């Protein structure tokens, strides 16, 4: 199938939206049924023969991947291999780039996200994104976190207060900022700003969090805090992280995909990929023989 | 950075192989001193233990440094872990050699063996096993390990055979007890050395192909 990019006004959602006790915060991952021994989590995002072009450039080639729920999936590979482009396919961020063509299928919660009529705003609420460089709004810490819920229609102050506190706690930032919520977010350190951006993403109640090199602009201490945070986040969210730091991928992820020249060369359990990968190309990249 | 790491890793592997060959020679020389009652040479063989110890510490430190500085992964990680295991096994083989040389010294005033004991044959089998394992590591040629399990079985059978024969000799002539008890010990050390060679081979196989095997 071929999907042509359409950036039309959002139409009623084709997504399968779950109802929660609170519209934005809560058990966003559906039923809390514990996995049985040997049972593997179901894929929350699935791609089938995904191809992406930017103009003439064939960026992604026949990518088929299952992103499993409540796990951390790392995408690794040399610069320009397409890992960030793949990440952006998951919440249609590539729509914002001109002359984009995409074929194949990307499903979230079993719905094709490139189907006509998909509500892209809702999609990006359910599949949030954290970028390489912390990008807080030039507003207060409180307003940064409350911005998303407000856009989605929450007006009651007490409800906003609750969401802000919960999001900052989930992002392991509350203790550091609870006494200065109304000061400018620009006064926070780089690591704190990045955790604020994560809190901002959590505030709208996503299912999936995409992270594009979230620690590359941070020092080792701030990086360790984000990594600890990721470990905690996977209890409630599905996390997909693009990283150049292979040690980081090994530390934080459950599954790892290695990409090279637009292709997914190998995808599997992180322990397997980093101990004895099946593909020679993966092994050569991981051991620094190229890239 | 990566080139520097791989150059250092290659050098560490080569030095480990050299150390393993050093301890293999120590073991073989020690058996010769026992069979020929060569106390002078036994003292020299025994003195090599210090070098084994120094090389062990030096090589292990270099391996730890590579892990700490480069956080190796996949094949590199498997190779460093394998090197550490090979160092441990080689050091153990060296110690067995030193122990056999000590036996030679200890038996200086005891009557000689009436004829060349089967220990010599056993020692040559074990030394050949160690040689092949080291060569397999150096050349990354796993075919050298193909018949290692059956060769280990032969060594085990020899050990049991030596044990039974020696008991008979000691029962017939109690004056031989001191010498032949030590002789049983030496045979046991050789049998254990063969086991260490098999263990090294398992680790080398894992380092090269990433799959575990059991040689028994």
Coordinates of C-alpha atoms in Angstrom, one line a residue:
Chain A
X1 CA 0.0 0.0 0.0
X2 CA 1.1 3.6 -0.6
X3 CA 0.3 6.4 1.8
X4 CA 0.8 9.9 0.5
X5 CA 1.5 12.5 3.2
X6 CA -1.5 14.6 4.0
X7 CA -1.3 17.4 6.6
X8 CA -4.9 18.2 6.6
X9 CA -6.9 19.4 9.5
X10 CA -7.2 16.6 12.1
X11 CA -10.3 14.6 11.6
X12 CA -12.1 12.4 14.1
X13 CA -9.7 9.8 15.3
X14 CA -9.2 6.5 13.8
X15 CA -7.1 5.5 16.8
X16 CA -8.3 3.2 19.4
X17 CA -8.4 5.5 22.4
X18 CA -8.8 4.0 25.8
X19 CA -10.8 5.6 28.6
X20 CA -9.1 6.4 31.9
X21 CA -10.1 7.5 35.3
X22 CA -8.2 10.7 34.5
X23 CA -8.2 11.8 30.9
X24 CA -4.4 12.5 30.9
X25 CA -2.8 10.8 33.8
X26 CA -3.3 7.2 34.8
X27 CA -2.9 3.7 33.6
X28 CA -2.3 4.6 30.0
X29 CA -1.1 1.1 29.1
X30 CA -4.5 -0.5 29.4
X31 CA -5.2 -3.6 31.5
X32 CA -2.6 -4.2 34.2
X33 CA -2.6 -8.0 33.7
X34 CA 0.9 -9.2 34.7
X35 CA 2.7 -11.3 32.0
X36 CA 2.9 -15.0 32.6
X37 CA 6.3 -16.6 32.7
X38 CA 7.5 -17.1 29.1
X39 CA 4.9 -14.7 27.7
X40 CA 6.2 -11.9 25.6
X41 CA 4.6 -8.4 25.7
X42 CA 2.4 -7.7 22.6
X43 CA 3.7 -5.2 20.0
X44 CA 2.3 -1.7 20.6
X45 CA 3.9 -0.4 17.4
X46 CA 4.4 -2.5 14.4
X47 CA 5.8 -1.7 11.0
X48 CA 5.6 -3.8 7.9
X49 CA 7.8 -3.2 4.9
X50 CA 8.1 0.5 5.8
X51 CA 9.9 2.6 3.1
X52 CA 10.6 6.3 3.4
X53 CA 11.9 8.7 0.8
X54 CA 12.9 12.3 1.3
X55 CA 12.7 13.5 -2.3
X56 CA 14.9 11.0 -4.2
X57 CA 16.7 9.8 -1.2
X58 CA 15.5 6.4 -0.1
X59 CA 15.9 6.8 3.7
X60 CA 14.2 3.7 5.1
X61 CA 14.1 0.4 3.2
X62 CA 11.6 -2.4 4.0
X63 CA 11.6 -2.0 7.8
X64 CA 9.5 -4.5 9.7
X65 CA 9.7 -4.2 13.4
X66 CA 7.6 -5.0 16.5
X67 CA 7.9 -2.6 19.4
X68 CA 6.7 -4.4 22.4
X69 CA 4.7 -2.8 25.2
X70 CA 6.3 -1.7 28.5
X71 CA 9.8 -2.3 27.2
X72 CA 12.6 0.0 26.3
X73 CA 13.7 -0.4 22.7
X74 CA 16.9 1.1 21.5
X75 CA 17.8 1.9 17.9
X76 CA 21.5 2.1 17.2
X77 CA 23.5 2.6 14.1
X78 CA 26.0 5.0 12.5
X79 CA 25.0 8.6 11.6
X80 CA 22.7 8.7 8.7
X81 CA 21.5 5.1 8.9
X82 CA 17.8 6.3 9.3
X83 CA 17.2 5.6 13.0
X84 CA 15.9 9.0 13.8
X85 CA 13.8 9.0 10.6
X86 CA 12.3 5.7 11.8
X87 CA 11.6 7.1 15.2
X88 CA 9.8 10.1 13.6
X89 CA 7.7 7.7 11.5
X90 CA 6.2 6.4 14.7
X91 CA 4.3 9.7 15.4
X92 CA 4.3 11.1 11.9
X93 CA 6.9 13.8 12.6
X94 CA 8.2 13.2 9.1
X95 CA 5.0 14.8 7.9
X96 CA 6.6 18.1 8.6
X97 CA 9.3 17.5 6.0
X98 CA 8.6 18.4 2.4
X99 CA 8.7 15.9 -0.4
X100 CA 8.2 13.0 1.9
X101 CA 6.9 9.7 0.6
X102 CA 6.1 6.7 2.7
X103 CA 5.0 3.2 1.8
X104 CA 4.2 0.2 3.9
X105 CA 2.4 0.1 7.1
X106 CA 2.9 1.5 10.6
X107 CA 0.3 0.5 13.2
X108 CA -0.1 1.7 16.7
X109 CA -2.5 -0.3 18.8
X110 CA -3.4 -2.2 15.7
X111 CA -4.6 0.9 13.8
X112 CA -2.7 2.1 10.7
X113 CA -1.5 5.6 11.7
X114 CA -1.1 6.6 8.1
X115 CA -4.7 5.8 7.3
X116 CA -6.7 8.8 6.0
X117 CA -8.6 10.4 8.8
X118 CA -6.0 9.7 11.5
X119 CA -6.0 12.5 14.1
X120 CA -2.3 13.4 14.1
X121 CA -2.6 15.6 17.1
X122 CA -4.1 12.8 19.1
X123 CA -1.5 10.4 17.7
X124 CA 1.3 12.7 19.0
X125 CA -0.4 12.9 22.4
X126 CA -0.4 9.1 22.6
X127 CA 3.1 8.9 21.2
X128 CA 5.2 11.7 22.7
X129 CA 8.7 12.7 21.9
X130 CA 11.7 14.0 23.7
X131 CA 14.4 15.6 21.6
X132 CA 18.2 15.7 21.6
X133 CA 18.5 19.2 23.0
X134 CA 16.3 20.2 25.9
X135 CA 13.8 22.6 24.5
X136 CA 11.7 24.0 27.4
X137 CA 9.3 26.9 26.5
X138 CA 10.4 30.3 27.8
X139 CA 7.8 30.0 30.5
X140 CA 7.7 28.9 34.2
X141 CA 8.4 25.3 35.1
X142 CA 4.7 24.9 36.0
X143 CA 3.5 26.4 32.7
X144 CA 5.8 24.1 30.7
X145 CA 4.2 21.0 32.2
X146 CA 0.6 22.4 32.3
X147 CA 0.8 23.6 28.6
X148 CA -0.1 20.2 27.1
X149 CA -3.1 19.4 29.4
X150 CA -4.4 23.0 28.8
X151 CA -4.2 22.5 25.0
X152 CA -6.2 19.3 25.5
X153 CA -8.9 21.1 27.4
X154 CA -8.1 20.8 31.1
X155 CA -8.9 24.1 32.8
X156 CA -9.5 23.3 36.5
X157 CA -6.6 24.6 38.6
X158 CA -6.6 21.8 41.1
X159 CA -6.5 19.2 38.3
X160 CA -3.7 21.0 36.6
X161 CA -1.8 21.2 39.9
X162 CA -2.2 17.4 40.3
X163 CA -1.0 16.7 36.8
X164 CA 2.0 19.0 37.1
X165 CA 3.0 17.4 40.4
X166 CA 2.5 13.8 39.2
X167 CA 4.4 14.5 35.9
X168 CA 7.3 16.1 37.7
X169 CA 7.4 13.3 40.2
X170 CA 7.4 10.7 37.3
X171 CA 10.2 12.6 35.7
X172 CA 12.2 12.5 38.9
X173 CA 12.3 16.3 39.0
X174 CA 9.7 17.2 41.7
X175 CA 12.0 17.2 44.7
X176 CA 14.4 19.6 42.9
X177 CA 11.8 22.1 41.7
X178 CA 8.8 21.9 44.0
X179 CA 9.7 25.2 45.7
X180 CA 10.2 27.2 42.5
X181 CA 7.5 26.0 40.2
X182 CA 6.8 29.5 39.0
X183 CA 10.3 30.4 38.2
X184 CA 11.5 30.3 34.6
X185 CA 12.4 26.9 33.2
X186 CA 15.3 28.5 31.4
X187 CA 17.1 28.8 34.8
X188 CA 17.3 25.0 35.2
X189 CA 20.4 23.0 34.4
X190 CA 20.6 21.1 31.1
X191 CA 19.8 17.8 32.8
X192 CA 16.9 19.3 34.7
X193 CA 15.6 20.9 31.5
X194 CA 15.6 17.5 29.8
X195 CA 13.7 15.9 32.6
X196 CA 11.3 18.9 32.5
X197 CA 10.8 18.1 28.8
X198 CA 10.1 14.4 29.8
X199 CA 7.6 15.7 32.4
X200 CA 5.9 17.8 29.7
X201 CA 5.6 14.7 27.5
X202 CA 4.2 12.7 30.4
X203 CA 1.6 15.4 31.3
X204 CA -0.6 14.6 28.3
X205 CA -0.7 10.9 29.2
X206 CA 1.1 9.1 26.4
X207 CA 1.4 5.4 25.8
X208 CA 4.7 5.6 24.0
X209 CA 7.7 7.9 24.6
X210 CA 10.1 8.4 21.7
X211 CA 13.5 9.7 22.7
X212 CA 15.9 11.0 20.1
X213 CA 19.4 11.1 21.7
X214 CA 18.0 12.4 25.0
X215 CA 21.4 12.5 26.7
X216 CA 23.8 13.6 24.1
X217 CA 23.8 17.1 25.4
X218 CA 24.1 16.1 29.0
X219 CA 26.9 15.5 31.4
X220 CA 27.4 12.0 32.9
X221 CA 25.5 12.7 36.2
X222 CA 22.5 14.1 34.3
X223 CA 22.7 11.2 31.9
X224 CA 22.6 8.7 34.7
X225 CA 19.5 10.4 36.1
X226 CA 17.7 10.2 32.7
X227 CA 18.8 6.5 32.4
X228 CA 17.4 5.7 35.9
X229 CA 14.3 7.5 34.9
X230 CA 13.9 5.5 31.7
X231 CA 14.1 2.3 33.8
X232 CA 11.2 3.6 35.9
X233 CA 9.2 4.8 33.0
X234 CA 8.9 1.4 31.3
X235 CA 6.7 0.2 34.2
X236 CA 4.0 2.4 32.7
X237 CA 5.1 3.4 29.2
X238 CA 6.7 2.0 26.2
X239 CA 10.0 3.8 25.5
X240 CA 11.9 3.9 22.2
X241 CA 15.3 5.5 22.3
X242 CA 17.7 6.5 19.6
X243 CA 21.2 6.7 20.8
X244 CA 24.8 6.8 19.5
X245 CA 26.0 5.7 22.9
X246 CA 26.1 1.9 22.7
X247 CA 26.9 1.5 26.4
X248 CA 23.7 3.5 27.0
X249 CA 21.7 1.3 24.7
X250 CA 23.1 -1.8 26.5
X251 CA 22.3 -0.3 29.9
X252 CA 18.8 1.0 29.4
X253 CA 17.1 -1.1 26.8
X254 CA 15.4 -4.5 26.7
X255 CA 15.4 -4.8 22.9
X256 CA 17.8 -3.3 20.4
X257 CA 17.6 -2.8 16.7
X258 CA 20.8 -2.2 14.6
X259 CA 20.3 -0.1 11.5
X260 CA 22.6 0.5 8.6
X261 CA 22.1 2.4 5.3
X262 CA 18.3 2.6 5.9
X263 CA 17.9 -1.1 6.7
X264 CA 17.1 -2.8 9.9
X265 CA 20.0 -5.3 10.0
X266 CA 19.2 -7.0 13.2
X267 CA 16.6 -6.7 16.0
X268 CA 16.5 -8.8 19.1
X269 CA 17.0 -8.9 22.9
X270 CA 19.6 -6.4 24.0
X271 CA 21.7 -9.1 25.8
X272 CA 21.8 -11.1 22.6
X273 CA 22.7 -8.1 20.4
X274 CA 25.6 -7.0 22.7
X275 CA 26.9 -10.4 23.7
X276 CA 26.7 -12.5 20.5
X277 CA 24.9 -10.7 17.6
X278 CA 23.7 -12.9 14.8
X279 CA 24.9 -10.6 12.0
X280 CA 28.6 -9.9 11.3
X281 CA 27.7 -6.3 10.4
X282 CA 26.2 -5.8 13.8
X283 CA 29.2 -7.2 15.5
X284 CA 31.6 -5.1 13.5
X285 CA 29.6 -1.9 14.3
X286 CA 29.2 -2.8 18.0
X287 CA 32.9 -3.5 18.4
X288 CA 33.9 -0.3 16.7
X289 CA 35.3 -1.8 13.5
X290 CA 33.4 0.7 11.4
X291 CA 31.0 3.6 11.9
Chain B
X1 CA 40.3 5.0 19.7
X2 CA 38.9 1.8 18.3
X3 CA 42.2 1.0 16.4
X4 CA 44.2 1.6 19.6
X5 CA 41.9 -0.7 21.5
X6 CA 42.0 -3.5 19.0
X7 CA 45.8 -3.2 18.8
X8 CA 46.1 -3.5 22.5
X9 CA 43.6 -6.4 22.5
X10 CA 45.6 -8.3 19.9
X11 CA 48.8 -7.8 21.8
X12 CA 47.1 -9.0 25.0
X13 CA 45.9 -12.1 23.3
X14 CA 49.3 -12.8 21.9
X15 CA 51.0 -12.4 25.3
X16 CA 48.3 -14.6 26.8
X17 CA 49.1 -17.3 24.3
X18 CA 52.8 -16.9 25.0
X19 CA 52.1 -17.3 28.7
X20 CA 50.0 -20.4 28.1
X21 CA 52.8 -21.9 26.1
X22 CA 55.2 -21.1 28.9
X23 CA 53.1 -23.0 31.5
X24 CA 52.6 -25.9 29.1
X25 CA 56.4 -26.2 28.7
X26 CA 56.8 -25.9 32.5
X27 CA 54.4 -28.8 33.0
X28 CA 56.1 -31.0 30.4
X29 CA 59.6 -30.2 31.8
X30 CA 58.4 -31.0 35.3
X31 CA 57.3 -34.5 34.3
X32 CA 60.7 -35.1 32.7
X33 CA 62.4 -34.1 35.9
X34 CA 60.2 -36.6 37.8
X35 CA 60.8 -39.5 35.4
X36 CA 64.6 -38.9 35.2
X37 CA 65.1 -37.9 38.9
X38 CA 66.7 -34.7 37.7
X39 CA 66.6 -32.7 40.9
X40 CA 68.8 -29.9 39.6
X41 CA 66.5 -29.2 36.7
X42 CA 63.5 -29.6 39.0
X43 CA 64.7 -26.7 41.1
X44 CA 65.1 -24.6 38.0
X45 CA 61.6 -25.6 36.7
X46 CA 60.1 -24.8 40.1
X47 CA 61.7 -21.4 40.1
X48 CA 59.7 -20.5 36.9
X49 CA 56.6 -20.3 39.1
X50 CA 57.4 -16.7 40.0
X51 CA 57.4 -15.7 36.4
X52 CA 54.0 -17.4 35.9
X53 CA 52.7 -15.5 38.8
X54 CA 54.1 -12.2 37.5
X55 CA 52.8 -12.7 34.0
X56 CA 49.3 -13.7 35.4
X57 CA 49.0 -10.5 37.4
X58 CA 50.3 -8.3 34.6
X59 CA 48.0 -9.9 31.9
X60 CA 45.0 -9.7 34.2
X61 CA 45.6 -6.1 34.9
X62 CA 45.9 -5.3 31.2
X63 CA 42.5 -7.1 30.6
X64 CA 40.9 -5.2 33.4
X65 CA 42.2 -1.9 32.1
X66 CA 40.8 -2.6 28.6
X67 CA 37.4 -3.3 30.1
X68 CA 37.5 -0.2 32.2
X69 CA 38.7 2.1 29.5
X70 CA 36.8 0.8 26.5
X71 CA 33.7 -1.1 27.8
X72 CA 34.1 -3.7 25.0
X73 CA 31.0 -5.5 23.6
X74 CA 30.1 -8.5 21.6
X75 CA 33.1 -10.3 20.2
X76 CA 35.6 -8.0 21.9
X77 CA 33.9 -8.6 25.2
X78 CA 33.8 -12.3 24.7
X79 CA 37.5 -12.3 23.7
X80 CA 38.6 -10.4 26.8
X81 CA 36.6 -12.7 29.1
X82 CA 38.1 -15.7 27.3
X83 CA 41.6 -14.2 27.8
X84 CA 40.9 -13.9 31.5
X85 CA 39.8 -17.5 31.6
X86 CA 42.7 -18.7 29.6
X87 CA 45.1 -16.8 31.9
X88 CA 43.4 -18.6 34.9
X89 CA 43.6 -22.0 33.4
X90 CA 47.2 -21.5 32.2
X91 CA 48.2 -20.3 35.6
X92 CA 46.7 -23.4 37.1
X93 CA 48.6 -25.7 34.7
X94 CA 51.8 -23.8 35.6
X95 CA 51.1 -24.5 39.3
X96 CA 50.6 -28.2 38.6
X97 CA 54.0 -28.2 36.8
X98 CA 55.5 -26.5 39.8
X99 CA 53.9 -29.1 42.1
X100 CA 55.3 -32.0 40.0
X101 CA 58.8 -30.4 40.1
X102 CA 58.4 -30.2 43.9
X103 CA 57.6 -33.9 44.0
X104 CA 60.9 -34.6 42.1
X105 CA 62.8 -32.7 44.7
X106 CA 60.9 -34.4 47.5
X107 CA 61.7 -37.9 46.1
X108 CA 65.5 -37.3 45.7
X109 CA 66.4 -39.9 48.2
X110 CA 63.8 -42.5 47.1
X111 CA 64.5 -45.5 44.9
X112 CA 64.1 -44.7 41.1
X113 CA 61.3 -46.1 38.9
X114 CA 62.3 -49.5 37.7
X115 CA 61.2 -48.6 34.1
X116 CA 59.8 -45.6 32.3
X117 CA 56.3 -45.1 33.7
X118 CA 53.1 -44.5 31.6
X119 CA 53.2 -41.0 33.0
X120 CA 55.4 -40.0 30.1
X121 CA 52.8 -41.0 27.6
X122 CA 50.1 -39.3 29.5
X123 CA 52.2 -36.1 29.7
X124 CA 52.7 -36.1 26.0
X125 CA 49.0 -36.5 25.3
X126 CA 48.1 -33.6 27.7
X127 CA 50.8 -31.4 26.3
X128 CA 49.5 -32.0 22.8
X129 CA 46.0 -31.2 23.9
X130 CA 47.2 -27.9 25.4
X131 CA 49.2 -27.1 22.2
X132 CA 46.1 -27.6 20.0
X133 CA 43.9 -25.5 22.3
X134 CA 46.4 -22.7 22.2
X135 CA 46.9 -23.0 18.5
X136 CA 43.1 -23.0 18.0
X137 CA 42.9 -19.7 19.9
X138 CA 45.8 -18.2 18.0
X139 CA 44.7 -19.2 14.6
X140 CA 40.9 -19.1 15.4
X141 CA 40.8 -22.6 13.9
X142 CA 38.1 -24.5 15.8
X143 CA 38.7 -27.7 13.9
X144 CA 41.7 -28.3 16.1
X145 CA 39.2 -28.8 19.0
X146 CA 37.1 -31.4 17.2
X147 CA 38.4 -34.5 18.9
X148 CA 39.4 -32.9 22.2
X149 CA 36.6 -34.7 24.2
X150 CA 37.8 -38.1 23.0
X151 CA 41.4 -37.2 23.8
X152 CA 40.3 -36.2 27.2
X153 CA 38.6 -39.5 27.6
X154 CA 41.9 -41.3 26.8
X155 CA 43.7 -39.2 29.4
X156 CA 41.0 -40.0 32.0
X157 CA 41.4 -43.7 31.2
X158 CA 45.1 -43.5 31.6
X159 CA 44.7 -41.8 34.9
X160 CA 42.5 -44.6 36.2
X161 CA 44.8 -47.2 34.8
X162 CA 47.9 -45.6 36.4
X163 CA 46.0 -45.4 39.7
X164 CA 45.1 -49.1 39.6
X165 CA 48.5 -50.3 38.5
X166 CA 50.2 -48.1 41.1
X167 CA 48.1 -49.5 43.9
X168 CA 49.1 -53.0 42.9
X169 CA 52.8 -52.1 42.9
X170 CA 52.5 -50.5 46.3
X171 CA 50.7 -53.5 47.7
X172 CA 53.4 -55.8 46.4
X173 CA 56.3 -53.7 47.7
X174 CA 55.5 -51.2 50.5
X175 CA 58.9 -49.6 50.1
X176 CA 57.6 -47.9 46.9
X177 CA 54.7 -46.2 48.7
X178 CA 56.4 -42.8 49.1
X179 CA 57.4 -42.6 45.4
X180 CA 54.3 -44.1 44.0
X181 CA 51.9 -42.0 46.1
X182 CA 53.7 -38.9 44.7
X183 CA 53.4 -40.6 41.3
X184 CA 49.6 -40.9 41.6
X185 CA 49.6 -37.2 42.6
X186 CA 51.5 -36.3 39.4
X187 CA 49.2 -38.3 37.3
X188 CA 46.2 -36.6 38.9
X189 CA 47.8 -33.2 38.1
X190 CA 48.2 -34.1 34.5
X191 CA 44.6 -35.3 34.3
X192 CA 43.4 -32.0 35.8
X193 CA 45.6 -30.1 33.3
X194 CA 43.8 -31.9 30.5
X195 CA 40.5 -30.8 32.1
X196 CA 41.8 -27.2 32.1
X197 CA 42.7 -27.5 28.4
X198 CA 39.1 -28.6 27.7
X199 CA 37.7 -25.6 29.8
X200 CA 40.0 -23.3 27.8
X201 CA 38.6 -24.8 24.6
X202 CA 35.0 -24.2 25.6
X203 CA 35.8 -20.5 26.3
X204 CA 37.7 -20.1 23.1
X205 CA 34.8 -21.6 21.1
X206 CA 32.4 -19.1 22.8
X207 CA 34.8 -16.2 22.1
X208 CA 35.0 -17.1 18.4
X209 CA 31.4 -18.1 17.5
X210 CA 29.3 -16.9 20.5
X211 CA 27.8 -20.3 21.2
X212 CA 28.4 -22.4 24.3
X213 CA 29.6 -25.9 24.0
X214 CA 30.5 -28.5 26.6
X215 CA 33.5 -30.7 26.2
X216 CA 33.3 -33.7 28.4

